[in-house]
Amino acid sequence: MTNKKNVLLCVTGGIAVFKAAALTSQLSQNGYTVKVMMTQSAMKFVTPLTFQTLSRNPVYHDTFDEKDPSGVAHIDLADWADLVVIAPATANVIGKTANGLADDMVSTTLLATTAPVLIAPAMNVHMYEHPAVKANMERLANYGYRFIEPGEGLLACGYVGKGRLAEPDEILAAIKQFFNEQSEQPLLGKQVIITAGPTREQVDPVRFFTNRSSGKMGYALAEAAQGFGAQVTLISGPTSLPEPFGINVIQVKSAEEMYNAVMKRYEYADLIIKSAAVADYRPKEVLAQKVKKKDSGLAIEMERTKDILQELGKCKTNQVLVGFAAETDQVETYALEKLERKNLDIIVANNVSEVGSGFEGDTNKVTIFGNDGTRIQSDLVSKKEIAMLVLNEAIRYIRKIGK
Ligand code: PMT
């Protein structure tokens, strides 16, 4: 456990506020310093005095009630926190934070803090499932906010379903896990995007062009990055692999869909690893009806897809960018050419014609080239081990650019 233990608990209005009181008590008993901030609606359920007594600290609820002239309370609290927890988090506070709104002390502090934020939603099941609420949560997840899933069961409104605030001991466990991870995980608080698998380029309703990528290399990278504490978004082409737990998986099919999914998210990322085998060409025209066979041959006119990695290389600011190169000959020459042309930090070259290396299997053998002239040669080892090698090198770059 680190010695950072300042928890700012933001309590927003819902019947589950009573559980936040129990959580405050448990946090204090476990040695955390807790300061509580409440919205006006939260105070309609439980009074600030309850939280003051349980936390042994003043409770904050009014941005304009500045008791200490030497500071600005919401900014001081935003800076003081090692972790911000919103419990219960209403659809309203989720929506406001996702959209950058700040009209009370809680929402203002949430925008002002640079500390990690843990959100424990609580609301009616239909509200929880509303597309707008889901979109707001997805946006926050993309920004790096973490969620503690609500429980299922009988809700205070009488409905049965998902929306019940997680129990105080579950939230406490998530908070403990956060502080434990922080002390050992080099990618904690970092946003990592990984692409994996093949793409499918449709010819007609029943046929498509694809390649042999199974997604194993990319999924191994995603799981390893998660193990290092990163908030991982895995953008995956069609594979038969199960979606890894706790990773935000975006399923795509074509190169165009992968391009859109990556470009929508890249600017929030600290590290992007492109291990997907993206089609370089697609049929110029996708036919609406199945192509009928004839005695003569068939010519399909192909056009270039967008090169996602090259596009990222053009617009990268302070992201570390890692590409893969699948080669069958002149591996080093082609890999180094891609490293430079696509403006990458690192390229991982695999000779896909070597037995045990590249597509489909559980092993790989790679050379990792850095744009600072480094070169790391792996043995033929599991894709999990390759993932660790690649991530350790990427972490070196993240530290080098001071992130
Ligand atoms: O999925 P597995 O079965 O485990 O196999 C792993 C793998 C062999 C697919 C993986 O190790 C690998 O080499 N991935 C990259 C495959 C590839 O497309 O290489 P490339 O040399 O054609 O492309 C170079 C880089 O540009 C890659 O990072 C690729 O993702 C990217 N690219 C390529 C084309 C395109 N239109 N957009 C891209 O972003």
XYZ file of C-alpha atoms and ligand atoms in Angstrom:
442
model
C 0.000 0.000 0.000
C 1.292 3.472 -0.841
C 1.252 6.229 1.743
C -1.107 8.241 -0.451
C -4.474 7.837 1.138
C -6.485 10.997 0.561
C -9.946 10.096 -0.698
C -12.370 12.776 -1.813
C -15.845 11.228 -1.690
C -18.378 13.034 -3.879
C -21.906 12.151 -2.825
C -24.700 12.897 -5.275
C -28.443 12.647 -4.766
C -30.137 9.278 -4.579
C -31.578 6.977 -1.976
C -28.217 5.136 -1.878
C -26.625 8.102 -0.058
C -27.009 6.098 3.168
C -24.507 3.563 1.765
C -22.031 6.427 1.185
C -22.259 7.135 4.926
C -21.330 3.510 5.663
C -18.497 3.767 3.113
C -17.152 6.907 4.822
C -17.049 5.049 8.109
C -15.266 2.041 6.564
C -12.714 4.268 4.819
C -11.878 6.064 8.066
C -11.541 2.749 9.899
C -9.145 1.538 7.185
C -6.788 4.465 7.649
C -7.828 6.658 4.722
C -8.296 10.399 5.155
C -11.755 11.122 3.782
C -13.216 14.465 2.830
C -16.815 14.509 1.668
C -18.431 16.799 -0.858
C -22.204 16.727 -1.370
C -24.654 18.007 -3.960
C -27.815 19.820 -2.876
C -29.916 16.755 -3.725
C -27.645 14.434 -1.706
C -28.266 16.621 1.343
C -32.020 16.013 0.980
C -31.375 12.342 1.838
C -28.712 12.569 4.577
C -27.397 15.664 6.354
C -23.771 16.839 6.070
C -23.462 16.365 9.847
C -23.589 12.571 9.377
C -20.614 12.682 6.998
C -18.744 15.214 9.123
C -19.061 12.959 12.163
C -18.005 9.827 10.260
C -15.088 11.444 8.395
C -14.007 13.825 11.192
C -13.625 16.473 8.508
C -15.757 19.412 7.338
C -18.229 18.577 4.560
C -18.235 20.742 1.431
C -21.301 21.590 -0.670
C -21.260 25.264 -1.645
C -18.680 26.634 -4.097
C -19.252 30.158 -2.788
C -18.973 29.328 0.900
C -15.256 30.086 1.183
C -14.305 29.794 4.858
C -10.532 30.005 4.371
C -9.407 33.219 2.592
C -5.970 31.722 1.869
C -7.350 29.234 -0.673
C -10.113 28.266 -3.084
C -11.833 25.260 -1.517
C -12.822 23.270 -4.609
C -9.412 23.694 -6.231
C -7.594 22.849 -3.003
C -9.717 19.714 -2.604
C -9.223 18.769 -6.256
C -5.433 18.990 -5.703
C -5.511 17.335 -2.257
C -7.177 14.119 -3.453
C -5.110 11.059 -4.387
C -8.366 9.483 -5.525
C -11.830 10.886 -6.142
C -14.786 8.542 -5.628
C -18.307 9.418 -6.769
C -20.756 7.273 -4.799
C -23.595 7.209 -5.450
C -23.147 8.685 -8.930
C -26.421 9.788 -10.506
C -27.115 9.929 -14.255
C -26.957 13.702 -13.792
C -23.383 13.904 -12.437
C -22.227 11.344 -15.026
C -23.821 13.411 -17.800
C -22.392 16.675 -16.526
C -18.855 15.311 -16.162
C -18.950 13.609 -19.566
C -19.961 16.907 -21.142
C -17.649 19.199 -19.206
C -20.389 20.992 -17.267
C -19.656 22.598 -13.906
C -22.621 24.196 -12.167
C -22.085 23.156 -8.546
C -19.222 22.296 -6.217
C -19.094 18.575 -7.081
C -19.140 18.998 -10.860
C -16.670 21.900 -10.701
C -14.236 19.904 -8.555
C -14.548 16.910 -10.886
C -13.379 19.030 -13.803
C -10.615 20.633 -11.738
C -9.031 17.467 -10.389
C -6.219 15.570 -12.083
C -6.561 12.677 -9.629
C -7.991 9.366 -10.877
C -11.764 9.129 -10.497
C -13.751 6.037 -9.524
C -17.484 6.188 -10.307
C -20.087 4.014 -8.587
C -23.376 4.619 -10.447
C -26.785 4.174 -8.824
C -30.055 4.808 -10.634
C -33.223 3.257 -12.005
C -32.592 0.327 -14.390
C -34.134 2.120 -17.379
C -32.013 5.191 -16.717
C -28.904 2.977 -16.473
C -29.751 1.386 -19.811
C -30.643 4.654 -21.557
C -28.391 5.155 -24.618
C -27.509 8.696 -23.508
C -26.330 7.481 -20.084
C -24.424 4.614 -21.709
C -22.767 7.003 -24.166
C -21.774 9.323 -21.292
C -20.264 6.399 -19.359
C -18.393 5.211 -22.443
C -17.027 8.695 -22.981
C -15.835 8.870 -19.377
C -14.291 5.390 -19.663
C -12.406 6.648 -22.720
C -11.146 9.604 -20.674
C -9.785 7.119 -18.115
C -12.499 7.186 -15.446
C -13.072 3.829 -13.786
C -16.470 2.394 -12.938
C -17.711 0.150 -10.160
C -20.631 -1.730 -11.683
C -23.971 -1.337 -9.918
C -25.617 -4.473 -8.564
C -28.791 -6.120 -9.813
C -31.910 -6.668 -7.744
C -34.903 -4.848 -6.324
C -34.370 -1.111 -6.709
C -35.775 1.530 -4.358
C -38.089 2.709 -7.178
C -39.759 -0.727 -7.206
C -38.165 -1.978 -10.434
C -35.998 -5.088 -10.519
C -32.772 -4.777 -12.531
C -29.314 -3.251 -12.665
C -28.807 0.081 -10.943
C -28.307 -0.618 -7.251
C -25.216 1.090 -5.820
C -22.418 -1.430 -5.192
C -22.148 -2.369 -1.517
C -19.765 -0.258 0.647
C -17.363 -3.196 1.089
C -17.199 -3.683 -2.714
C -16.394 0.004 -3.190
C -13.828 -0.189 -0.384
C -12.231 -3.218 -2.104
C -12.008 -1.272 -5.392
C -10.397 1.657 -3.564
C -7.883 -0.644 -1.853
C -7.134 -2.309 -5.183
C -6.565 1.104 -6.746
C -3.994 2.108 -4.118
C -2.286 -1.292 -4.253
C -2.036 -1.165 -8.034
C -0.698 2.359 -7.927
C 2.318 1.256 -5.940
C 3.307 -1.508 -8.397
C 1.917 -0.676 -11.795
C 3.933 1.389 -14.269
C 0.971 2.089 -16.583
C -1.497 3.069 -13.883
C -3.572 6.037 -15.025
C -2.389 5.586 -18.606
C -4.722 5.145 -21.557
C -3.592 2.427 -23.956
C -5.173 1.606 -27.314
C -4.338 -1.732 -28.898
C -5.587 -2.981 -32.247
C -5.773 -6.696 -32.906
C -6.901 -9.275 -35.411
C -7.628 -9.109 -39.125
C -10.008 -6.865 -41.043
C -12.678 -8.053 -43.460
C -13.201 -6.280 -46.748
C -16.556 -7.188 -48.197
C -16.916 -8.186 -51.876
C -20.614 -9.015 -51.873
C -23.065 -10.098 -49.143
C -21.378 -13.495 -48.722
C -17.696 -12.987 -49.528
C -14.853 -10.926 -48.141
C -11.062 -10.556 -48.258
C -9.253 -11.156 -44.979
C -5.966 -12.570 -43.642
C -4.636 -15.138 -41.173
C -4.452 -12.958 -38.068
C -6.065 -14.665 -35.059
C -5.824 -11.645 -32.757
C -3.678 -13.608 -30.250
C -0.761 -11.155 -30.344
C -3.009 -8.120 -29.824
C -5.099 -9.726 -27.086
C -1.896 -10.758 -25.245
C -0.731 -7.139 -25.430
C -4.079 -5.869 -24.123
C -4.029 -8.245 -21.152
C -0.417 -7.427 -20.329
C -1.129 -3.678 -20.466
C -4.102 -4.197 -18.165
C -1.831 -6.120 -15.796
C 0.502 -3.095 -15.753
C -2.455 -0.993 -14.588
C -3.412 0.689 -17.865
C -6.924 1.587 -18.891
C -7.039 -0.471 -22.086
C -9.198 -0.071 -25.164
C -8.866 -3.037 -27.486
C -10.060 -2.361 -31.029
C -10.481 -5.790 -32.511
C -11.219 -7.133 -35.949
C -13.230 -10.384 -36.155
C -11.581 -13.132 -34.063
C -12.826 -16.172 -32.174
C -11.164 -15.049 -28.927
C -13.284 -14.260 -25.841
C -13.382 -10.582 -24.845
C -10.922 -10.074 -21.954
C -12.612 -9.047 -18.694
C -12.213 -5.438 -17.618
C -10.988 -4.275 -21.015
C -13.035 -1.897 -23.154
C -13.389 -3.953 -26.367
C -14.570 -2.266 -29.561
C -15.446 -4.787 -32.268
C -14.924 -3.686 -35.860
C -14.878 -5.456 -39.203
C -13.328 -3.408 -42.001
C -10.185 -1.281 -42.200
C -12.439 1.766 -42.501
C -14.265 0.872 -39.256
C -10.948 0.305 -37.498
C -9.694 3.650 -38.787
C -12.779 5.439 -37.408
C -12.600 3.646 -34.040
C -8.900 4.496 -33.604
C -9.124 8.104 -34.771
C -12.069 8.785 -32.445
C -9.965 7.817 -29.427
C -6.278 8.349 -30.175
C -5.953 11.859 -28.752
C -6.720 10.649 -25.200
C -4.174 7.822 -25.451
C -0.694 7.708 -23.918
C 0.288 4.630 -25.909
C -1.064 3.100 -29.118
C 0.038 -0.340 -30.308
C -1.104 -1.421 -33.755
C -0.733 -5.177 -33.913
C -3.781 -5.647 -36.172
C -3.257 -6.996 -39.651
C -5.146 -4.323 -41.559
C -6.071 -4.873 -45.208
C -4.086 -2.668 -47.543
C -6.695 -3.001 -50.305
C -10.460 -3.411 -50.481
C -12.865 -3.962 -53.384
C -13.597 -0.633 -55.052
C -17.269 -1.523 -55.125
C -19.204 -3.684 -52.645
C -21.832 -5.526 -54.652
C -25.367 -5.586 -53.267
C -26.103 -9.054 -54.702
C -24.034 -12.253 -54.584
C -21.681 -12.499 -57.580
C -22.844 -15.317 -59.868
C -20.214 -17.680 -61.247
C -19.556 -17.711 -64.946
C -17.306 -19.794 -67.172
C -14.928 -16.872 -67.576
C -12.608 -15.561 -64.862
C -13.502 -12.789 -62.447
C -11.663 -9.502 -61.984
C -12.294 -7.417 -58.876
C -10.958 -3.897 -58.918
C -9.288 -3.030 -55.617
C -8.509 0.336 -54.059
C -6.193 1.319 -51.193
C -7.506 1.476 -47.640
C -6.372 4.252 -45.328
C -3.112 3.501 -43.549
C -4.221 3.982 -39.934
C -0.724 3.858 -38.479
C 0.635 6.344 -40.976
C -2.269 8.684 -40.214
C -1.526 8.367 -36.461
C 2.125 9.128 -37.143
C 1.090 12.377 -38.847
C -1.150 13.621 -36.049
C 0.603 12.243 -32.971
C 1.434 14.800 -30.301
C 2.760 13.179 -27.137
C 1.522 9.611 -27.661
C 3.996 6.731 -27.872
C 3.277 4.963 -31.152
C 4.155 1.302 -31.716
C 3.663 -0.506 -35.019
C 4.149 -4.094 -36.058
C 5.733 -5.215 -39.315
C 4.774 -8.577 -40.745
C 7.494 -9.430 -43.231
C 8.593 -12.486 -45.194
C 11.976 -11.161 -46.384
C 14.402 -8.265 -45.745
C 12.710 -7.973 -42.356
C 15.031 -5.339 -40.896
C 15.117 -3.140 -44.004
C 11.337 -3.041 -44.395
C 10.703 -2.628 -40.663
C 13.094 0.315 -40.361
C 11.570 1.895 -43.454
C 8.094 1.680 -41.792
C 9.480 3.027 -38.491
C 10.634 6.166 -40.271
C 7.886 6.630 -42.868
C 5.070 6.187 -40.342
C 6.793 8.370 -37.694
C 6.753 5.599 -35.056
C 8.611 5.360 -31.751
C 8.916 1.586 -31.941
C 8.379 -1.102 -34.559
C 8.046 -4.779 -33.749
C 9.155 -6.879 -36.689
C 8.155 -10.502 -37.076
C 9.231 -12.782 -39.881
C 5.883 -14.417 -40.579
C 7.438 -17.062 -42.824
C 9.442 -18.546 -39.902
C 7.954 -21.583 -38.174
C 6.267 -20.612 -34.861
C 6.444 -16.911 -35.634
C 3.690 -14.488 -36.642
C 0.141 -15.502 -37.486
C -2.209 -17.826 -35.590
C 0.097 -19.719 -33.218
C 0.698 -19.068 -29.524
C 4.354 -18.118 -30.051
C 6.257 -15.401 -31.832
C 9.816 -14.265 -32.445
C 10.385 -10.559 -32.947
C 12.955 -7.821 -33.233
C 11.956 -4.584 -31.529
C 13.476 -1.489 -33.138
C 13.292 1.896 -31.385
C 13.652 5.240 -33.169
C 16.523 5.962 -30.769
C 18.533 3.182 -32.402
C 17.770 0.449 -29.862
C 17.290 -3.096 -31.060
C 16.003 -5.992 -28.960
C 15.967 -9.515 -30.377
C 13.599 -12.017 -28.760
C 13.780 -15.788 -28.784
C 10.861 -17.862 -30.003
C 8.626 -17.473 -26.932
C 4.929 -17.212 -26.068
C 2.966 -14.210 -27.339
C 2.390 -13.286 -23.660
C 6.173 -12.981 -23.192
C 6.505 -10.957 -26.401
C 3.748 -8.666 -25.083
C 5.751 -8.028 -21.886
C 8.900 -7.238 -23.896
C 7.039 -4.796 -26.152
C 5.309 -3.094 -23.202
C 8.507 -2.725 -21.209
C 10.082 -0.995 -24.172
C 6.997 1.223 -24.621
C 7.115 2.134 -20.889
C 10.743 3.219 -21.349
C 9.547 5.605 -24.087
C 6.624 6.894 -21.995
C 9.102 7.735 -19.215
C 11.530 9.245 -21.714
C 8.995 11.767 -22.949
C 8.130 12.519 -19.339
C 4.530 11.291 -19.235
O -3.078 -12.027 -34.718
P -2.031 -13.111 -34.635
O -2.499 -14.398 -35.295
O -1.549 -13.337 -33.227
O -0.780 -12.651 -35.496
C 0.018 -11.593 -35.082
C 0.438 -10.682 -36.271
C 1.348 -11.472 -37.212
C -0.800 -10.197 -37.039
C 1.186 -9.466 -35.638
O 2.319 -9.927 -34.954
C 1.616 -8.465 -36.716
O 2.668 -8.556 -37.318
N 0.758 -7.453 -36.997
C 0.934 -6.463 -38.050
C 0.492 -7.052 -39.357
C 0.606 -6.063 -40.508
O -0.422 -5.642 -41.003
O 1.802 -5.669 -40.803
P 2.170 -4.638 -42.012
O 3.628 -4.705 -42.123
O 1.321 -4.911 -43.208
O 1.695 -3.238 -41.440
C 2.573 -2.401 -40.702
C 1.832 -1.661 -39.633
O 0.891 -0.757 -40.244
C 1.042 -2.544 -38.693
O 1.180 -2.026 -37.382
C -0.395 -2.386 -39.182
O -1.338 -2.512 -38.101
C -0.396 -0.980 -39.736
N -1.360 -0.754 -40.837
C -1.245 -1.409 -42.020
C -2.136 -1.162 -43.047
C -3.165 -0.209 -42.844
N -4.054 0.060 -43.799
N -3.252 0.436 -41.677
C -2.369 0.174 -40.666
O -2.466 0.762 -39.585
